[in-house]
Amino acid sequence: MEYDQIADLSLEIDAVETKRLERETSSDFTRVTTEFTLSGPSLDDGGTTVGRGEDVTYETADHDRLAEAGLPDLAGEYTIASFSERLADLDLFPGGAPDREVFRNYRRWGLESAALDLALRQNGIDLASAFDRSLEPVRFVASTRLGDPPTVDRLERLRAANPDLEFKLDPTPEWDAALVEDIVDAVGRDAVRILDLKGHYEGTEVDTPPEPALYELVLEAFPEAVIEDPALTDETRHLFEDSAVRERVSWDAPIHGLADVEALPWEPEWLNVKPSRFGSLESLLETIAYCRERDIAMYGGGQFELGVGRGQLQLLAALYYPDSPNDVAPGAYNDPDVADGLPGSPLEPPADADGFRW
C-alpha cells in the first residue's frame, strides 16, 4: 500500500506552533479549529520550511485548553513511521481529557498530516509523486442542513450562485412529503447525491433518531441518492433487506479504521472517507487500499475545516476518488451568507501542489 512509500521519509522538527481559527458557519454554530505548524530546516538551502495540518476537534473548550497547555515536546529527527509511533505514546490532550475519545484521532491526524507536509517539503517531493499517482479534477457537492423549520431557501440561494451544484443533505424528523417536493422543484431529484441520516451519532447536536417513516420517505423520493449512516433497528432494518437498497448505503461515523469496515453488517458499496477519524496516515491508507482492492466506492468527507485541512481533503480526493460526490466543497460554501462567484465543480488541482497541500 502507499503508506510503505512514505513511511521512511525523513523529517526534522525544530519547533511546533498552534493557531486557533474561528468562523461562523451555515449550520448555525461557531466552528473553532487549531492549525499546527511544524518547522524545521530546509534541507536544500539551510533555511527553514514548515508543514501544516489541522485539528478538527469539535469542542471549542478542547481548543482553548490546547492553547493554554500547549503540546508535548515534538522536536527531533524522525521518519513518518517513527513520528507516528511517537504520537501514539503521547497524551495530546495535556489540558484535560477530550469531550469524546474520537477527538484523540482528530488531533493526531492534524499532527500527522503536518508531519507529512513537512517531510515531503524537506525531501523535495509532492504527495502525488510520492505515490506515483496523478491529481485529477475533483467533483464536489455542497453539504447543508435546511434549517429549523426546514425550507429550501438556502438550496435556492446556492443554486442561484452555482446553477450546476449538487448536494449532500441531512434529513431530519421535520422533513415531510411537501418539503421533499419543494426540494425536487428547487434543485431536481438527481442533484441530491447523498442523504446523511446521521443514525450513528450520540451525544451531539446533530443526533437524528431513526424514524422508519423518514427513512422510507427519502429512500423512495431519491432513488439514486447514496444513503449515509442509517441506524439499523428492529423498526428500520427491513427497509435495507433489498440488495438494490444496500448498494446505496454508505458509512461514515462508525468508521475509524479497517477493522470497522470489516465489521459492518454487509460489505459496503460506498464509504465516506474522513481522514481525521482514522488518526494515523497508516490507518487511512490501509483502508483506502482495502476499498480499492474490493471496488468499494469512496468519497471525501469534510468537517468544516477552516485552514489547511480542507485543501488536504481535496488533495486526497484528487488522488483517489476525484469523480465521486465529494463533500469537500471550498470553504465559502460553509459561510452563513451565500456569496457571488462561488467556485464550480469540478475543482482543478493546482499546478504547484507542493507537499501535502492543495
XYZ file of C-alpha atoms in Angstrom:
358
model
C 0.000 0.000 0.000
C 1.017 3.614 -0.423
C 1.969 4.018 3.237
C 5.094 1.967 2.568
C 6.136 4.617 0.046
C 6.159 7.388 2.664
C 6.832 5.551 5.944
C 10.608 6.001 5.686
C 10.534 9.663 4.606
C 12.754 11.642 6.966
C 11.699 14.818 8.721
C 13.328 17.110 11.259
C 11.253 19.255 13.595
C 12.712 22.250 15.427
C 9.514 23.849 16.695
C 5.735 23.452 16.830
C 3.256 26.331 16.733
C -0.520 26.343 17.112
C -3.013 28.840 15.750
C -6.628 28.975 16.863
C -9.084 29.539 13.984
C -12.728 30.564 14.340
C -15.610 31.251 11.951
C -19.400 31.247 11.868
C -20.918 28.526 9.694
C -24.003 27.854 7.618
C -25.123 25.284 10.211
C -25.639 27.965 12.866
C -22.658 27.191 15.057
C -19.275 28.789 15.630
C -16.546 26.499 14.299
C -13.190 26.505 16.071
C -10.171 24.507 14.891
C -6.439 24.593 15.558
C -3.847 24.728 12.812
C -0.485 23.124 13.574
C 2.762 24.380 12.062
C 5.824 22.155 12.316
C 9.007 23.984 11.340
C 12.391 22.534 10.561
C 15.434 23.009 8.365
C 15.024 23.245 4.643
C 17.453 20.544 3.678
C 18.388 22.043 0.310
C 19.371 25.583 1.291
C 19.827 25.660 5.054
C 16.754 27.843 5.585
C 13.509 26.928 7.332
C 10.484 25.141 5.941
C 7.132 24.360 7.517
C 4.470 21.672 7.383
C 0.867 22.348 8.323
C -2.111 20.312 9.495
C -5.438 20.987 11.193
C -7.074 19.610 14.335
C -10.824 19.480 13.641
C -11.917 18.544 17.154
C -15.441 19.897 17.518
C -15.472 21.162 21.114
C -14.261 24.743 21.477
C -13.146 24.052 25.045
C -10.670 21.432 23.817
C -9.018 24.005 21.563
C -8.945 26.572 24.349
C -7.250 24.102 26.689
C -4.716 23.280 23.986
C -3.900 26.964 23.567
C -3.262 27.206 27.314
C -1.437 23.921 27.939
C 0.416 23.503 24.627
C 1.595 20.242 23.122
C 4.294 17.866 24.373
C 7.783 18.471 23.005
C 7.926 17.108 19.454
C 11.335 18.411 18.385
C 13.660 15.848 16.897
C 14.582 13.779 13.882
C 12.096 11.199 12.679
C 10.696 9.215 9.816
C 6.979 9.399 9.106
C 6.615 5.996 10.776
C 8.637 6.859 13.885
C 6.829 10.191 14.297
C 3.509 8.331 14.200
C 4.808 5.931 16.848
C 5.863 8.900 18.986
C 2.379 10.404 18.784
C 0.810 7.081 19.754
C 2.785 7.195 23.016
C 1.821 10.769 23.941
C -1.194 12.374 25.561
C -2.102 15.060 23.038
C -4.718 16.490 25.405
C -2.478 17.566 28.306
C -5.007 20.174 29.435
C -7.650 17.532 30.146
C -9.364 14.578 28.507
C -11.377 15.421 25.368
C -15.148 15.548 25.342
C -15.175 12.472 23.073
C -12.456 9.845 22.672
C -12.551 10.104 18.868
C -11.123 13.612 19.223
C -7.804 11.997 20.081
C -7.749 10.712 16.497
C -8.659 14.162 15.191
C -5.707 15.793 16.941
C -3.324 13.056 15.948
C -4.402 13.422 12.332
C -3.708 17.161 12.478
C -0.134 16.452 13.574
C 0.457 13.509 11.230
C -0.776 15.499 8.238
C 1.511 18.391 9.238
C 4.428 15.977 9.552
C 3.725 14.553 6.109
C 3.597 18.064 4.653
C 6.934 18.907 6.278
C 8.617 15.646 5.287
C 7.583 15.986 1.653
C 8.889 19.544 1.529
C 12.146 18.668 3.259
C 12.661 15.860 0.760
C 11.663 17.956 -2.251
C 8.677 15.859 -3.312
C 4.916 16.314 -3.607
C 2.366 13.738 -2.499
C 1.262 12.737 -5.991
C 4.849 11.945 -6.953
C 5.451 10.085 -3.695
C 2.536 7.787 -4.529
C 3.226 7.728 -8.273
C -0.286 8.973 -8.933
C -1.757 11.956 -10.763
C -4.034 14.720 -9.479
C -7.405 14.796 -11.230
C -10.149 17.468 -11.113
C -12.299 16.970 -8.020
C -16.069 16.781 -8.259
C -17.776 18.095 -5.140
C -21.184 18.504 -3.557
C -22.355 21.148 -1.116
C -23.372 19.836 2.284
C -26.106 21.788 4.017
C -28.897 21.457 6.519
C -32.227 23.066 5.704
C -32.875 24.977 8.917
C -35.476 24.770 11.634
C -38.134 24.594 10.374
C -36.608 23.184 7.190
C -37.058 25.110 3.947
C -35.397 25.142 0.546
C -34.315 28.781 0.885
C -30.597 28.019 1.160
C -30.741 25.480 -1.660
C -32.262 28.110 -3.933
C -29.611 30.669 -2.990
C -26.818 28.204 -3.618
C -28.301 27.138 -6.937
C -28.617 30.791 -7.975
C -24.897 31.221 -7.294
C -23.959 27.900 -8.919
C -26.673 26.507 -11.254
C -24.991 23.103 -11.633
C -24.403 22.475 -7.938
C -25.136 19.054 -6.412
C -25.915 18.412 -2.759
C -25.430 16.301 0.331
C -28.442 16.831 2.594
C -29.232 15.842 6.185
C -32.840 14.666 6.507
C -34.371 15.368 9.915
C -37.643 14.250 11.531
C -39.233 17.538 10.416
C -38.992 16.526 6.758
C -42.300 15.613 5.110
C -43.585 14.878 1.620
C -44.277 18.547 0.938
C -40.695 19.545 1.747
C -39.342 16.744 -0.418
C -41.426 18.040 -3.296
C -40.051 21.519 -2.696
C -36.509 20.144 -2.819
C -37.189 18.397 -6.106
C -38.725 21.560 -7.547
C -35.796 23.680 -6.344
C -32.813 21.616 -7.465
C -34.075 18.464 -9.190
C -34.146 14.907 -7.904
C -30.794 13.880 -9.378
C -28.920 16.802 -7.812
C -29.359 15.259 -4.359
C -26.383 12.915 -4.404
C -26.128 11.957 -0.717
C -28.641 11.816 2.128
C -26.931 11.669 5.513
C -29.271 10.076 8.051
C -26.769 10.577 10.916
C -28.039 7.462 12.624
C -24.751 6.748 14.428
C -24.166 9.980 16.307
C -24.660 10.004 20.062
C -24.495 12.980 22.383
C -24.087 15.582 19.629
C -26.232 18.435 18.386
C -26.869 16.577 15.116
C -28.138 13.298 16.582
C -31.027 12.117 14.411
C -33.264 9.381 15.803
C -34.053 6.562 13.362
C -37.632 7.011 12.192
C -38.954 4.427 9.730
C -41.308 6.935 8.094
C -38.455 9.372 7.415
C -36.215 6.624 6.054
C -38.949 5.324 3.783
C -39.765 8.832 2.581
C -36.242 9.679 1.422
C -35.433 6.208 0.090
C -38.408 6.420 -2.247
C -38.152 10.108 -3.103
C -34.463 9.986 -4.094
C -33.947 6.526 -5.600
C -30.433 7.269 -6.916
C -29.003 9.015 -3.841
C -26.364 7.465 -1.618
C -27.819 6.814 1.862
C -25.285 7.520 4.588
C -25.258 6.123 8.135
C -28.709 4.624 8.576
C -29.371 3.199 12.026
C -30.403 -0.434 11.616
C -33.018 -1.093 14.283
C -35.907 -3.513 14.616
C -38.090 -0.821 13.039
C -35.789 0.189 10.145
C -33.813 -2.942 9.242
C -36.465 -4.270 6.875
C -36.024 -1.205 4.655
C -32.473 -2.340 3.864
C -33.092 -6.004 3.113
C -33.266 -5.409 -0.638
C -29.842 -5.646 -2.285
C -30.589 -2.646 -4.510
C -31.070 -0.504 -1.404
C -27.997 -1.912 0.332
C -25.919 -0.956 -2.694
C -26.781 2.676 -1.991
C -25.746 2.622 1.667
C -22.584 4.376 2.805
C -20.909 4.595 6.197
C -19.153 7.444 7.961
C -19.404 7.918 11.727
C -18.749 4.252 12.657
C -15.526 4.092 10.612
C -12.207 4.703 12.400
C -10.096 2.098 10.659
C -10.123 -1.081 8.604
C -11.497 -3.211 11.439
C -14.637 -1.055 11.480
C -15.129 -1.554 7.736
C -14.787 -5.310 8.110
C -17.287 -5.270 10.997
C -20.091 -3.620 9.010
C -23.330 -5.621 8.630
C -22.515 -6.229 4.964
C -19.602 -5.396 2.697
C -20.260 -1.822 1.672
C -20.521 -0.389 -1.807
C -19.711 3.123 -0.526
C -17.567 4.692 2.170
C -17.219 8.285 3.337
C -13.506 8.823 3.969
C -12.818 11.378 6.712
C -9.064 11.212 7.422
C -9.333 12.680 10.916
C -11.457 9.740 12.065
C -8.561 7.382 11.296
C -5.986 9.318 13.285
C -2.913 7.954 11.533
C -1.744 8.036 7.942
C -1.136 4.293 8.079
C -4.728 3.526 9.101
C -6.142 5.863 6.455
C -4.045 4.498 3.604
C -4.620 0.896 4.692
C -8.368 1.455 4.461
C -8.142 3.230 1.113
C -6.103 0.311 -0.272
C -8.693 -2.171 1.040
C -11.513 -0.251 -0.656
C -9.660 -0.032 -3.957
C -8.947 -3.787 -3.937
C -12.650 -4.524 -3.426
C -14.088 -1.804 -5.682
C -15.724 -0.024 -2.745
C -16.518 3.478 -3.953
C -15.141 6.250 -1.769
C -15.839 9.947 -1.410
C -14.204 12.571 0.753
C -15.969 13.966 3.802
C -15.472 17.421 5.278
C -15.758 18.677 8.845
C -15.984 22.462 8.472
C -12.218 22.834 8.172
C -11.102 26.447 8.460
C -7.452 26.137 7.499
C -5.148 23.852 5.561
C -7.259 20.777 6.365
C -9.862 21.407 3.661
C -7.239 21.522 0.931
C -5.701 18.296 2.197
C -9.083 16.594 1.834
C -9.344 17.925 -1.704
C -5.857 16.644 -2.470
C -6.701 13.137 -1.271
C -9.870 13.214 -3.348
C -7.868 14.287 -6.395
C -5.586 11.285 -5.907
C -8.088 8.543 -5.089
C -11.748 9.380 -5.777
C -11.987 12.502 -7.951
C -15.245 11.614 -9.704
C -17.220 10.818 -6.544
C -19.713 13.155 -4.847
C -17.035 14.545 -2.536
C -18.178 16.575 0.457
C -15.123 18.821 0.110
C -16.607 21.986 -1.378
C -14.471 25.117 -0.940
C -14.907 26.745 2.453
C -17.042 29.573 1.081
C -19.904 27.085 0.763
C -19.978 26.788 4.560
C -20.328 30.526 5.177
C -23.695 31.679 6.574
C -24.245 34.025 3.617
C -24.117 32.748 0.056
C -21.575 34.801 -1.834
C -21.426 35.551 -5.525
C -18.793 33.849 -7.643
C -18.654 30.534 -5.796
C -16.180 28.080 -7.363
C -17.766 25.473 -9.583
C -17.328 21.733 -9.698
C -15.015 20.106 -10.586
C -12.098 21.844 -8.870
C -8.973 21.943 -10.954
C -5.916 20.827 -8.961
C -3.195 23.442 -8.510
C -0.263 23.265 -10.882
C 2.169 23.549 -7.955
C 0.682 21.278 -5.286
C 3.813 21.059 -3.141
C 3.978 18.904 -0.065
C 0.624 17.846 1.340
C -1.342 20.950 0.422
C -3.888 21.979 -2.217
